[in-house]
């Protein structure tokens, strides 16, 4: 009798799954969105909006490193000297941190990557790690270098929640206070002019080749990032 019951249960489960799959109700395909662009091109600004729109977690490797640095964790200590010099953190450290992050349950249906991948080796490692059924979209924010310098020079970042303002383009309602959480707004240490110059050089040398890498795969969509944040967001939406 017990065996018969177990048999019936297994049969019901198999039939149920077959019906579920037949009706197109099988597990949704995970969607991974990559925001590609030079420093200060608006990746963080747009990622916050897209994350809400797509209901996908926003994963910024820069934010993860800054979190580790503020906690003075071993990873933060190791990453600090690279970040403050405008260099890339070595791939091995980035990959471990990123792969640990995307294992969390909130990332099962996909996620939005801001600042990753940044080298061909990172892009290839991501490709290997993603299940083959994943839908991958790459959105490039195109902003020329002279605008980048202006944007980064005026950027104010919240030390408490990571929210971003700009002295001219997105000023806080109360001077030096974050609109979102009231935290103190400061300039990032890697936003000093000489470090920005190095970050841009590194971008052109090591990250820009990813535009070609993803174009050849036919999954890159370019958006003019020089427009207002609202206009850029609308263009991004239209590509998704
Ligand atoms: P990360 O934090 O990723 O910095 P980044 O790529 O240099 O980009 P930013 O955060 O500076 O700019 P953003 O594009 O997010 O622009 P935002 O929206 O803030 O990385 C920092 C460091 O960590 C790296 O240099 C590296 O050392 C390390 N690292 C991180 N990931 C790594 C990886 N994968 N591998 C190796 N190392 C890694 O906007 C900028 C400003 O402009 C703001 O003030 C904003 O208000 C304003 N703004 C935004 N949009 C507009 C607009 N449309 N019009 C006018 N102003 C705008
Ligand atoms: Mg950012």
XYZ file of C-alpha atoms and ligand atoms in Angstrom:
298
model
C 0.000 0.000 0.000
C 2.815 2.337 0.950
C 4.636 1.521 -2.317
C 1.464 2.176 -4.297
C 1.065 5.592 -2.643
C 4.706 6.513 -3.367
C 4.225 5.392 -6.990
C 1.076 7.522 -7.317
C 2.874 10.565 -5.888
C 5.818 10.214 -8.294
C 3.415 9.737 -11.222
C 1.467 12.865 -10.264
C 4.673 14.874 -9.945
C 5.935 13.741 -13.380
C 2.539 14.502 -15.044
C 2.369 17.874 -13.290
C 5.825 18.841 -14.477
C 5.060 17.704 -18.067
C 1.886 19.844 -18.110
C 3.752 22.787 -16.555
C 6.489 22.636 -19.178
C 4.012 22.045 -22.044
C 2.084 25.190 -21.121
C 5.229 27.276 -21.316
C 5.272 27.654 -17.560
C 8.683 26.090 -17.116
C 11.353 27.875 -15.080
C 11.937 31.427 -16.403
C 15.180 32.005 -18.310
C 17.667 34.009 -16.206
C 18.463 37.445 -17.625
C 21.892 38.982 -17.079
C 22.377 42.600 -18.141
C 25.858 44.112 -18.440
C 26.276 47.899 -18.267
C 29.472 48.765 -20.077
C 31.016 52.222 -20.200
C 33.924 54.384 -19.102
C 34.283 55.695 -15.541
C 31.669 58.366 -14.869
C 29.539 57.434 -17.884
C 26.475 56.966 -15.666
C 26.524 53.185 -15.103
C 25.657 53.507 -11.415
C 23.002 56.183 -12.026
C 21.245 54.093 -14.677
C 21.744 50.765 -12.889
C 19.666 51.961 -9.917
C 16.747 52.752 -12.261
C 17.115 49.637 -14.431
C 17.325 47.404 -11.400
C 13.869 48.631 -10.301
C 12.460 48.427 -13.822
C 13.676 44.864 -14.416
C 13.323 43.681 -10.807
C 16.889 42.380 -10.925
C 19.562 42.975 -8.263
C 22.138 45.667 -9.069
C 25.626 44.238 -8.625
C 28.431 46.789 -8.802
C 31.944 45.406 -8.310
C 33.137 48.940 -7.451
C 30.487 49.194 -4.679
C 31.417 45.727 -3.382
C 35.069 46.764 -3.166
C 34.185 50.057 -1.440
C 32.029 48.138 1.066
C 35.000 45.851 1.782
C 37.339 48.836 2.101
C 35.045 50.601 4.569
C 34.909 47.404 6.664
C 38.687 47.059 6.332
C 38.236 43.389 5.366
C 41.254 41.465 3.944
C 39.748 41.833 0.448
C 39.259 45.569 1.000
C 42.856 45.950 2.176
C 44.134 44.127 -0.888
C 41.962 46.072 -3.363
C 42.584 49.547 -1.857
C 46.005 50.284 -3.381
C 44.847 49.341 -6.892
C 41.624 51.363 -6.678
C 43.264 54.481 -5.276
C 45.892 54.360 -8.046
C 43.199 54.024 -10.738
C 44.323 50.505 -11.689
C 42.146 47.442 -12.090
C 41.996 45.023 -9.182
C 43.536 41.671 -10.293
C 41.073 39.347 -12.043
C 41.466 36.553 -9.465
C 40.170 38.810 -6.643
C 37.344 40.264 -8.736
C 36.137 36.892 -9.985
C 36.004 35.284 -6.566
C 34.091 38.234 -5.118
C 31.651 38.390 -8.031
C 30.980 34.663 -8.223
C 30.323 34.548 -4.463
C 27.843 37.412 -4.866
C 25.863 35.905 -7.760
C 25.426 32.637 -5.854
C 22.965 34.379 -3.512
C 19.291 33.412 -3.987
C 18.299 36.929 -5.131
C 20.334 36.368 -8.312
C 18.592 33.185 -9.470
C 16.478 34.997 -12.090
C 19.403 37.121 -13.208
C 21.137 40.373 -12.265
C 22.403 43.677 -13.535
C 26.191 44.016 -13.675
C 27.727 47.486 -13.241
C 31.509 47.637 -13.721
C 31.960 43.967 -14.575
C 33.415 42.527 -16.776
C 36.313 44.916 -17.340
C 38.845 42.643 -19.040
C 38.573 39.948 -21.709
C 39.570 37.361 -19.096
C 36.643 38.469 -16.880
C 34.227 38.327 -19.837
C 35.364 34.817 -20.704
C 35.118 33.658 -17.085
C 31.563 35.026 -16.893
C 30.610 33.209 -20.078
C 31.903 29.928 -18.648
C 30.034 30.433 -15.413
C 26.601 31.343 -16.850
C 24.166 28.503 -17.538
C 23.864 28.165 -21.353
C 20.168 29.134 -21.289
C 20.937 32.607 -19.841
C 19.769 35.638 -21.808
C 22.704 38.072 -21.926
C 22.200 41.742 -22.845
C 25.088 44.206 -23.057
C 24.299 47.931 -22.926
C 27.107 50.353 -23.697
C 26.940 53.940 -22.444
C 28.825 56.031 -24.957
C 30.306 59.201 -23.408
C 33.425 61.034 -24.679
C 36.394 61.558 -22.345
C 36.021 65.351 -21.951
C 32.510 64.934 -20.485
C 33.727 62.191 -18.156
C 36.203 64.529 -16.494
C 33.465 67.121 -15.859
C 31.070 64.503 -14.468
C 33.559 62.899 -12.129
C 34.956 66.220 -10.876
C 31.459 67.187 -9.663
C 30.358 63.816 -8.338
C 29.323 63.562 -4.690
C 28.892 60.063 -3.268
C 27.028 59.157 -0.106
C 29.335 57.459 2.369
C 26.323 55.763 3.983
C 24.184 54.344 1.132
C 26.323 54.824 -2.015
C 23.760 57.126 -3.683
C 25.311 59.501 -6.211
C 24.730 63.247 -6.740
C 26.461 65.834 -8.901
C 27.238 69.410 -7.825
C 25.689 70.811 -11.040
C 23.682 68.058 -12.763
C 22.004 66.426 -9.781
C 22.541 68.643 -6.719
C 21.274 67.466 -3.312
C 18.340 69.394 -1.770
C 20.418 70.087 1.383
C 24.083 70.918 0.794
C 26.417 67.910 1.261
C 23.575 65.650 2.463
C 22.264 62.653 0.547
C 18.642 63.059 -0.639
C 18.027 59.353 -0.132
C 19.297 58.731 3.411
C 20.595 62.079 4.769
C 24.160 60.704 4.952
C 27.203 62.897 4.386
C 28.235 63.381 0.738
C 31.952 63.145 -0.045
C 34.248 62.891 -3.035
C 35.536 59.377 -3.775
C 39.310 59.111 -3.255
C 39.688 57.753 -6.795
C 37.839 60.791 -8.204
C 40.890 63.068 -7.938
C 41.942 64.410 -11.369
C 45.227 62.466 -11.702
C 43.517 59.161 -10.745
C 40.643 59.796 -13.192
C 43.209 60.250 -15.961
C 44.666 56.822 -15.161
C 41.199 55.204 -14.898
C 40.375 56.495 -18.384
C 43.671 55.207 -19.774
C 43.037 51.793 -18.239
C 39.464 51.811 -19.608
C 40.631 52.399 -23.179
C 43.392 49.825 -22.912
C 41.669 46.964 -21.056
C 37.892 47.440 -21.077
C 37.093 49.066 -24.422
C 38.068 45.831 -26.296
C 34.942 44.277 -24.730
C 32.825 46.454 -27.033
C 34.265 44.513 -29.963
C 34.019 41.211 -28.096
C 30.267 41.619 -27.489
C 29.562 43.313 -30.867
C 30.906 40.242 -32.638
C 28.474 38.112 -30.641
C 25.640 40.407 -31.777
C 24.468 41.225 -28.244
C 25.810 44.764 -27.769
C 23.438 47.737 -27.802
C 24.943 51.234 -27.790
C 23.211 54.203 -26.175
C 24.192 57.878 -26.332
C 25.138 58.563 -22.699
C 25.627 62.312 -23.168
C 21.897 63.096 -22.858
C 20.083 63.831 -19.582
C 19.713 60.892 -17.139
C 15.985 60.604 -18.030
C 16.690 60.501 -21.757
C 19.477 57.957 -21.309
C 17.137 55.805 -19.241
C 14.446 55.918 -21.946
C 17.008 54.880 -24.580
C 18.136 51.984 -22.401
C 14.540 50.890 -21.867
C 13.971 50.893 -25.617
C 16.869 48.458 -26.076
C 15.583 45.925 -23.575
P 33.624 51.588 -10.235
O 33.031 51.996 -8.964
O 32.935 50.616 -11.075
O 33.954 52.912 -11.038
P 33.913 53.256 -12.594
O 33.669 52.205 -13.575
O 35.178 54.019 -12.781
O 32.642 54.069 -12.752
P 32.107 55.172 -11.794
O 31.432 54.564 -10.618
O 33.197 56.182 -11.523
O 31.070 55.915 -12.749
P 29.622 55.458 -13.222
O 29.712 55.031 -14.654
O 28.999 54.553 -12.257
O 28.926 56.888 -13.221
P 27.889 57.541 -12.179
O 26.524 56.998 -12.403
O 28.430 57.507 -10.802
O 35.104 51.024 -9.983
C 36.006 51.683 -9.134
C 37.331 50.931 -9.125
O 37.133 49.609 -8.577
C 37.988 50.696 -10.486
O 38.759 51.807 -10.909
C 38.841 49.467 -10.194
O 40.020 49.809 -9.510
C 37.951 48.650 -9.255
N 37.101 47.688 -9.972
C 35.734 47.684 -10.013
N 35.280 46.693 -10.774
C 36.371 46.038 -11.243
C 36.555 44.935 -12.112
N 35.510 44.303 -12.675
N 37.820 44.530 -12.377
C 38.883 45.153 -11.827
N 38.784 46.214 -11.002
C 37.527 46.668 -10.717
O 27.887 59.051 -12.735
C 29.033 59.884 -12.594
C 28.600 61.323 -12.251
O 27.896 61.872 -13.375
C 27.625 61.441 -11.061
O 27.907 62.608 -10.355
C 26.225 61.510 -11.708
O 25.312 62.230 -10.927
C 26.551 62.223 -13.037
N 25.719 61.762 -14.136
C 25.297 60.475 -14.401
N 24.575 60.440 -15.533
C 24.554 61.717 -16.014
C 23.981 62.334 -17.164
N 23.286 61.612 -18.050
N 24.154 63.668 -17.346
C 24.866 64.414 -16.436
N 25.434 63.897 -15.327
C 25.278 62.549 -15.124
Mg 29.617 53.620 -10.459
